[in-house]
Structure formats: structure tokens, C-alpha cells
Amino acid sequence: MNILILSAGTRCQLINYFKDRNNGFDKVVATDSSIYAPAVYMADNHYIVPRMHDTNYLPMLINICKKEEINVILPLQEDEIELISQNKAIFENLNILVAISDIETLKICRDKYLLYKTLLSKGISCVETYDYNSETDIIKDMTLPIIAKDRFGAGSVGMLKIDSWPLLAEFAKCSQKELVVQPYLEVKEYGVDAYVDFISGEIIAIFVKEKIRMRAGETEKSKSIKDQELFKLVEDVIKEFDFRGPIDIDVFKYNGVYNVLEINPRFGGGYPHAYECGVNFIKFIAENAKGRQNKPVIGEYEGNTVLLKYTDAMLKNEKDMF
């Protein structure tokens, strides 16, 4: 069983999880468009590829899949996830499991305003999100400070805390992006790692962590928690979408209620906490790729464990980086 992981970047720990032969994969192949992406060098084989919008990109991936006898393809980066999902049939025709959700679900989750409207319409508690261009009257009634961010952004890129209306107007004027506005919340934030089985379509795993510290939009320190109310919210959310595979959900709790902030249908940067607690998405993917469905393990992990991520280093000879 061989897997191709795209845009590996700095996800070294994730690559190592897939390389553990006990998890069901025999070979891990990684790609990135940069020779300075450390995670590709952790894989069994690696390829430096063109950027995803290059006309040679998909043909090169297909060639890699054939050469390396790939059984599963896993994109990690938002834009690339959509591209691979749009071209899912190309890989499925090669008997490759494309380990992501369908394109319509991805588009809803990528659009922060559309996601808010969709969750609202289904009666799911979520963080208020307003379109800057069409809902200025609502926005002006909000209490400062507020958060302005790219409607289609990822992580914390393009996000700004706004403490005056002139600043919001200037930010919108200078921004090249469509903006949404949300309340600024100084409350506890939670990260959820969930997995939906590719065969049964059922949610089989939920892992919840309280975020202690963030860095560059990614969870750096976290504490595992178990809360049936939050498990129920996640189950309700997932039932309303056509998810498959790993899902990363951000949740705030305020006014005594859990509210969904964002949904990312991919491996989240904080997933190592779930894995280290025995919630093994890698095995789930391997089993699904073999045509076998997984048994539910929702909430089967230890609470009050703390994950502390840290920075490591790697030295390479440049001749080995191409």
C-alpha cells in the first residue's frame, strides 16, 4: 500500500506517522514545489513538482502515481485540495483513493461566508460572519473590536483585529481580497479532529483539544478534553455535509454555547495530538484503501493530555534536494 502526499511543506511529523509500517503503508512518497520543504525529505521517495496551476502539474502527478504504484493520494493544502477533488476521476480511474471530500463540500467550507449561511440555515450554532460589501449596516452595529479576514483565506493570513471604523474602511480599501467580518472573541477556542469513513460514510472518530497557544494560525500547544455536548455538535455538523476522510473544525465557546468558526476538510496542523492519543487516521485511510470500513472510536482517548510542539532542524546537501 503506497501513498502520495502533496504539498508536504513542514508536515514532517505527519510524514513519519505514515511511514510507520504498523499503520498500513509500505511506501510514502511526498511532493512539494519548493526544494526547501523539509517534509519531502522525510518520505521514502520525493519529487519537486511545478506549482499547482502549471499545465504540467497534473500530468506529472499522474506519472508519479504510475511510477510509484500509488494507492492513495492525499493533498494537504487548501487550493490543491480543490484542484485534486475537481480531477478526482483521473486518479480513481487508476484505482487510487483520493483521500478528501467532494468538491461541493470543499467549496462551501472554503467560503467563510457561505459556510456561515449554510450552518445557520441548518440550525447549527456558529460564529457570526458578515460580508463586508453587502452587510455594512449590520457590521456598523457590531461592538468593537472586530475581526476582518479574507473570505476565502486559510490560517491567519490576511486577518486583522480592527478597533476603529476608519481602520476597517482603510483595510478594505487596501485589501485585494473579499472580506468578511466577525466578532472579536476573547474566549476559549477548541480544535476538533474528526474522520468520516470513505466506505460507510459514517463519522467514526472525534478528538477534541482546547487550544492553549497558536502560532501562524496553527495550534502549537493544546490539551485534550472530552465533552459530550461538543461531540454532539460535531456529529450534527458532519451529518449535514458530504464529508470523507480527515476534517479539522475550529470551535469557540461563548454565552455557554459551542459555536463553529471554521471547517477545514483536511488534516489540521494540530492533528499530532490526536495521533499521539491513539486516534489513528492513518490506519483508517489504509483500511479504507483496502476496501474495509473502520469501527467507530468516538471519544476513545485520554483527556487532560497536553501536546507541546517544538521546532527541529535538518541539514541537507543541496545536490540531494532536487
Short mmCIF file of C-alpha atoms in Angstrom, two decimals:
data_model
loop_
_atom_site.label_atom_id
_atom_site.label_comp_id
_atom_site.label_asym_id
_atom_site.label_seq_id
_atom_site.Cartn_x
_atom_site.Cartn_y
_atom_site.Cartn_z
CA MET A 1 0.00 0.00 0.00
CA ASN A 2 1.64 3.23 -1.21
CA ILE A 3 0.57 6.84 -0.58
CA LEU A 4 1.40 10.10 -2.35
CA ILE A 5 1.26 13.16 -0.06
CA LEU A 6 1.08 16.51 -1.85
CA SER A 7 2.45 19.89 -0.67
CA ALA A 8 4.19 18.23 2.25
CA GLY A 9 5.78 21.53 3.36
CA THR A 10 6.79 21.30 7.00
CA ARG A 11 4.49 18.40 7.95
CA CYS A 12 7.43 16.19 8.97
CA GLN A 13 5.62 14.52 11.86
CA LEU A 14 2.68 13.59 9.65
CA ILE A 15 5.03 12.01 7.10
CA ASN A 16 6.62 9.97 9.90
CA TYR A 17 3.21 8.73 11.03
CA PHE A 18 2.51 7.45 7.53
CA LYS A 19 5.96 5.85 7.38
CA ASP A 20 5.26 3.72 10.46
CA ARG A 21 4.71 0.34 8.80
CA ASN A 22 2.30 -0.67 11.58
CA ASN A 23 -0.14 1.90 10.15
CA GLY A 24 -0.60 0.02 6.90
CA PHE A 25 1.53 1.80 4.31
CA ASP A 26 4.59 0.27 2.66
CA LYS A 27 5.87 3.39 0.91
CA VAL A 28 5.36 7.12 1.43
CA VAL A 29 6.03 9.46 -1.49
CA ALA A 30 5.89 13.24 -0.98
CA THR A 31 5.85 16.26 -3.28
CA ASP A 32 6.31 19.98 -2.94
CA SER A 33 7.04 22.85 -5.31
CA SER A 34 9.95 24.02 -3.15
CA ILE A 35 13.26 22.26 -2.58
CA TYR A 36 13.24 23.90 0.86
CA ALA A 37 10.21 21.96 2.12
CA PRO A 38 11.73 19.72 4.82
CA ALA A 39 8.92 17.17 4.98
CA VAL A 40 9.60 15.81 1.48
CA TYR A 41 12.99 14.56 2.66
CA MET A 42 11.34 12.54 5.43
CA ALA A 43 9.45 10.45 2.84
CA ASP A 44 10.71 7.23 1.25
CA ASN A 45 10.77 9.00 -2.13
CA HIS A 46 10.19 12.64 -3.03
CA TYR A 47 9.59 14.82 -6.08
CA ILE A 48 9.92 18.56 -6.59
CA VAL A 49 6.98 19.49 -8.81
CA PRO A 50 5.71 22.63 -10.59
CA ARG A 51 3.20 24.87 -8.85
CA MET A 52 -0.33 23.54 -8.99
CA HIS A 53 -1.56 25.93 -11.72
CA ASP A 54 1.23 24.90 -14.10
CA THR A 55 -0.10 22.93 -17.09
CA ASN A 56 2.43 20.19 -16.39
CA TYR A 57 1.34 19.73 -12.79
CA LEU A 58 -1.42 17.14 -13.14
CA PRO A 59 0.39 15.12 -15.84
CA MET A 60 3.43 14.97 -13.56
CA LEU A 61 1.32 13.73 -10.64
CA ILE A 62 -0.20 11.05 -12.85
CA ASN A 63 3.26 9.90 -13.92
CA ILE A 64 4.39 9.77 -10.29
CA CYS A 65 1.34 7.72 -9.37
CA LYS A 66 2.06 5.19 -12.12
CA LYS A 67 5.79 5.01 -11.44
CA GLU A 68 5.41 4.63 -7.66
CA GLU A 69 2.32 2.37 -7.88
CA ILE A 70 0.31 4.75 -5.70
CA ASN A 71 -2.87 3.52 -3.98
CA VAL A 72 -3.82 6.71 -2.10
CA ILE A 73 -3.31 10.39 -2.90
CA LEU A 74 -3.56 12.92 -0.07
CA PRO A 75 -3.38 16.70 -0.68
CA LEU A 76 -2.75 18.91 2.36
CA GLN A 77 -3.06 22.49 1.07
CA GLU A 78 -6.43 24.20 0.54
CA ASP A 79 -6.10 25.27 -3.10
CA GLU A 80 -4.59 21.96 -4.08
CA ILE A 81 -7.33 20.03 -2.29
CA GLU A 82 -9.90 21.68 -4.55
CA LEU A 83 -7.84 21.01 -7.68
CA ILE A 84 -7.42 17.33 -6.86
CA SER A 85 -11.10 16.96 -5.95
CA GLN A 86 -12.12 18.54 -9.27
CA ASN A 87 -9.95 15.97 -11.04
CA LYS A 88 -10.80 13.06 -8.77
CA ALA A 89 -11.94 10.84 -11.64
CA ILE A 90 -8.46 10.90 -13.21
CA PHE A 91 -6.98 9.24 -10.14
CA GLU A 92 -9.94 6.97 -9.43
CA ASN A 93 -9.55 5.57 -12.95
CA LEU A 94 -6.08 4.46 -11.80
CA ASN A 95 -7.70 2.73 -8.78
CA ILE A 96 -6.34 5.39 -6.43
CA LEU A 97 -8.28 6.50 -3.36
CA VAL A 98 -8.47 10.31 -3.31
CA ALA A 99 -8.47 10.95 0.44
CA ILE A 100 -10.60 14.12 0.54
CA SER A 101 -14.24 15.21 0.44
CA ASP A 102 -16.22 16.04 -2.70
CA ILE A 103 -15.73 19.39 -4.45
CA GLU A 104 -19.09 20.92 -3.48
CA THR A 105 -18.43 20.32 0.22
CA LEU A 106 -14.91 21.75 -0.15
CA LYS A 107 -16.25 24.91 -1.80
CA ILE A 108 -18.75 25.54 0.99
CA CYS A 109 -16.11 25.11 3.69
CA ARG A 110 -13.55 27.29 1.88
CA ASP A 111 -16.00 30.21 1.66
CA LYS A 112 -16.33 31.53 5.22
CA TYR A 113 -19.50 33.50 4.48
CA LEU A 114 -21.20 30.65 2.61
CA LEU A 115 -20.28 28.25 5.41
CA TYR A 116 -21.83 30.58 7.98
CA LYS A 117 -25.04 30.88 5.96
CA THR A 118 -25.18 27.12 5.41
CA LEU A 119 -24.67 26.30 9.09
CA LEU A 120 -27.21 28.95 10.09
CA SER A 121 -29.81 27.51 7.72
CA LYS A 122 -29.36 24.09 9.32
CA GLY A 123 -29.77 25.40 12.85
CA ILE A 124 -26.16 24.81 13.87
CA SER A 125 -24.58 27.25 16.32
CA CYS A 126 -21.81 29.20 14.58
CA VAL A 127 -19.78 32.39 14.90
CA GLU A 128 -21.49 35.39 13.27
CA THR A 129 -19.90 36.16 9.91
CA TYR A 130 -20.85 39.13 7.72
CA ASP A 131 -19.95 40.11 4.18
CA TYR A 132 -18.20 43.49 4.18
CA ASN A 133 -19.59 44.57 0.79
CA SER A 134 -23.26 43.75 1.34
CA GLU A 135 -23.86 43.89 5.09
CA THR A 136 -22.28 47.17 6.18
CA ASP A 137 -25.37 48.21 8.16
CA ILE A 138 -25.13 45.07 10.31
CA ILE A 139 -21.38 45.45 10.71
CA LYS A 140 -21.70 49.06 11.94
CA ASP A 141 -23.90 47.85 14.80
CA MET A 142 -21.21 45.41 16.00
CA THR A 143 -19.16 46.10 19.11
CA LEU A 144 -15.51 46.97 18.51
CA PRO A 145 -13.00 45.41 18.28
CA ILE A 146 -13.91 43.09 15.42
CA ILE A 147 -12.01 40.73 13.14
CA ALA A 148 -11.71 41.30 9.38
CA LYS A 149 -10.36 38.47 7.23
CA ASP A 150 -10.16 37.10 3.71
CA ARG A 151 -13.44 35.38 2.85
CA PHE A 152 -11.52 32.56 1.16
CA GLY A 153 -8.34 32.71 3.26
CA ALA A 154 -6.52 29.98 5.15
CA GLY A 155 -4.95 30.04 8.59
CA SER A 156 -4.44 33.56 9.92
CA VAL A 157 -3.16 35.00 6.63
CA GLY A 158 -4.83 38.34 5.86
CA MET A 159 -6.60 38.58 9.21
CA LEU A 160 -6.63 41.83 11.20
CA LYS A 161 -8.07 42.92 14.53
CA ILE A 162 -9.98 46.15 13.92
CA ASP A 163 -10.55 48.65 16.72
CA SER A 164 -11.93 51.61 14.75
CA TRP A 165 -14.29 52.07 11.79
CA PRO A 166 -11.80 54.21 9.81
CA LEU A 167 -9.27 51.38 10.13
CA LEU A 168 -11.80 48.89 8.75
CA ALA A 169 -12.56 51.17 5.81
CA GLU A 170 -8.84 51.62 5.06
CA PHE A 171 -8.14 47.89 5.41
CA ALA A 172 -10.95 47.08 2.99
CA LYS A 173 -9.72 49.74 0.57
CA CYS A 174 -6.17 48.33 0.56
CA SER A 175 -7.12 44.66 0.56
CA GLN A 176 -7.06 42.71 -2.68
CA LYS A 177 -9.47 40.16 -1.19
CA GLU A 178 -13.18 39.84 -0.47
CA LEU A 179 -13.59 40.48 3.24
CA VAL A 180 -15.80 39.07 5.95
CA VAL A 181 -16.20 40.49 9.45
CA GLN A 182 -16.60 38.51 12.67
CA PRO A 183 -16.79 39.49 16.36
CA TYR A 184 -13.51 39.57 18.25
CA LEU A 185 -13.85 36.89 20.91
CA GLU A 186 -11.58 36.51 23.92
CA VAL A 187 -12.92 33.09 24.81
CA LYS A 188 -11.69 29.51 24.80
CA GLU A 189 -11.04 28.02 21.38
CA TYR A 190 -11.21 24.32 20.60
CA GLY A 191 -9.87 22.25 17.75
CA VAL A 192 -11.64 19.11 16.59
CA ASP A 193 -10.10 16.33 14.52
CA ALA A 194 -12.77 14.10 13.01
CA TYR A 195 -12.75 11.26 10.49
CA VAL A 196 -15.56 10.15 8.18
CA ASP A 197 -15.20 6.66 6.76
CA PHE A 198 -14.84 6.55 2.96
CA ILE A 199 -16.85 3.33 2.72
CA SER A 200 -19.65 3.65 5.28
CA GLY A 201 -19.90 7.46 5.12
CA GLU A 202 -20.23 7.45 8.92
CA ILE A 203 -18.27 9.55 11.38
CA ILE A 204 -16.00 7.15 13.24
CA ALA A 205 -13.66 9.38 15.26
CA ILE A 206 -13.82 12.69 17.13
CA PHE A 207 -10.89 14.11 19.07
CA VAL A 208 -11.20 17.46 20.87
CA LYS A 209 -8.43 19.69 22.17
CA GLU A 210 -8.51 23.03 23.94
CA LYS A 211 -6.10 25.38 22.20
CA ILE A 212 -3.56 26.82 24.61
CA ARG A 213 -1.32 28.65 22.18
CA MET A 214 -1.41 29.37 18.44
CA ARG A 215 1.42 30.27 16.07
CA ALA A 216 0.88 31.40 12.46
CA GLY A 217 -2.67 30.07 12.51
CA GLU A 218 -1.64 26.61 13.71
CA THR A 219 -2.11 25.00 17.13
CA GLU A 220 1.23 24.86 18.93
CA LYS A 221 0.11 23.78 22.42
CA SER A 222 -3.14 22.06 23.33
CA LYS A 223 -4.92 19.98 25.99
CA SER A 224 -7.21 17.07 25.19
CA ILE A 225 -10.77 17.28 26.53
CA LYS A 226 -13.86 15.08 26.39
CA ASP A 227 -17.22 16.83 26.23
CA GLN A 228 -20.39 15.08 25.05
CA GLU A 229 -22.03 18.41 24.16
CA LEU A 230 -19.20 19.21 21.76
CA PHE A 231 -19.19 15.65 20.37
CA LYS A 232 -22.92 16.09 19.62
CA LEU A 233 -22.31 19.42 17.84
CA VAL A 234 -19.63 17.84 15.66
CA GLU A 235 -21.89 14.89 14.80
CA ASP A 236 -24.69 17.29 13.86
CA VAL A 237 -22.35 19.30 11.62
CA ILE A 238 -20.94 16.28 9.82
CA LYS A 239 -24.39 14.81 9.13
CA GLU A 240 -25.25 17.94 7.11
CA PHE A 241 -22.33 17.62 4.66
CA ASP A 242 -20.87 15.01 2.35
CA PHE A 243 -17.55 14.71 4.17
CA ARG A 244 -14.99 11.95 3.74
CA GLY A 245 -11.65 11.40 5.46
CA PRO A 246 -9.96 13.79 7.90
CA ILE A 247 -11.69 17.01 8.99
CA ASP A 248 -10.39 19.88 11.11
CA ILE A 249 -13.02 22.02 12.88
CA ASP A 250 -12.45 25.19 14.92
CA VAL A 251 -14.95 25.96 17.68
CA PHE A 252 -15.42 28.86 20.13
CA LYS A 253 -17.46 28.64 23.32
CA TYR A 254 -19.30 31.74 24.49
CA ASN A 255 -22.60 32.51 26.19
CA GLY A 256 -22.48 28.90 27.38
CA VAL A 257 -22.73 27.53 23.82
CA TYR A 258 -20.23 25.91 21.44
CA ASN A 259 -20.12 27.76 18.09
CA VAL A 260 -18.44 26.56 14.90
CA LEU A 261 -15.91 29.04 13.48
CA GLU A 262 -14.38 27.16 10.54
CA ILE A 263 -14.36 23.73 8.94
CA ASN A 264 -11.31 22.50 7.03
CA PRO A 265 -11.85 19.14 5.28
CA ARG A 266 -8.21 18.05 5.59
CA PHE A 267 -5.57 17.14 8.15
CA GLY A 268 -5.28 20.02 10.61
CA GLY A 269 -1.92 21.26 11.85
CA GLY A 270 -2.88 20.13 15.37
CA TYR A 271 -3.63 16.52 14.35
CA PRO A 272 -0.46 15.11 16.03
CA HIS A 273 -2.21 15.50 19.39
CA ALA A 274 -4.97 13.12 18.28
CA TYR A 275 -2.48 10.63 16.85
CA GLU A 276 -0.34 10.61 19.99
CA CYS A 277 -3.53 9.83 21.95
CA GLY A 278 -4.23 6.81 19.75
CA VAL A 279 -6.76 8.34 17.34
CA ASN A 280 -5.10 6.95 14.23
CA PHE A 281 -6.42 8.48 10.98
CA ILE A 282 -3.51 6.94 9.07
CA LYS A 283 -4.74 3.42 9.80
CA PHE A 284 -8.28 4.50 8.92
CA ILE A 285 -7.14 5.66 5.48
CA ALA A 286 -5.15 2.47 4.88
CA GLU A 287 -8.12 0.30 5.83
CA ASN A 288 -10.46 2.27 3.56
CA ALA A 289 -7.97 1.99 0.68
CA LYS A 290 -8.09 -1.81 1.16
CA GLY A 291 -11.87 -1.73 0.83
CA ARG A 292 -12.56 -2.19 4.53
CA GLN A 293 -14.64 0.13 6.71
CA ASN A 294 -13.49 1.20 10.15
CA LYS A 295 -15.21 0.76 13.50
CA PRO A 296 -16.26 3.91 15.42
CA VAL A 297 -13.92 5.07 18.20
CA ILE A 298 -15.58 8.38 19.06
CA GLY A 299 -14.18 9.77 22.30
CA GLU A 300 -11.88 6.78 22.89
CA TYR A 301 -8.85 8.67 24.13
CA GLU A 302 -7.44 10.05 27.36
CA GLY A 303 -8.44 13.54 28.46
CA ASN A 304 -6.16 16.18 30.01
CA THR A 305 -3.11 15.26 27.96
CA VAL A 306 -1.03 18.22 26.79
CA LEU A 307 0.74 18.37 23.43
CA LEU A 308 3.78 20.64 23.14
CA LYS A 309 5.02 21.15 19.57
CA TYR A 310 8.58 22.31 19.02
CA THR A 311 10.94 23.22 16.17
CA ASP A 312 13.56 20.77 14.91
CA ALA A 313 16.30 21.18 12.29
CA MET A 314 17.54 19.31 9.23
CA LEU A 315 20.82 19.57 7.31
CA LYS A 316 20.86 18.56 3.61
CA ASN A 317 23.43 18.57 0.83
CA GLU A 318 21.99 20.71 -1.96
CA LYS A 319 22.69 18.06 -4.59
CA ASP A 320 20.20 15.78 -2.83
CA MET A 321 17.41 18.34 -2.82
CA PHE A 322 16.30 18.16 -6.45
#
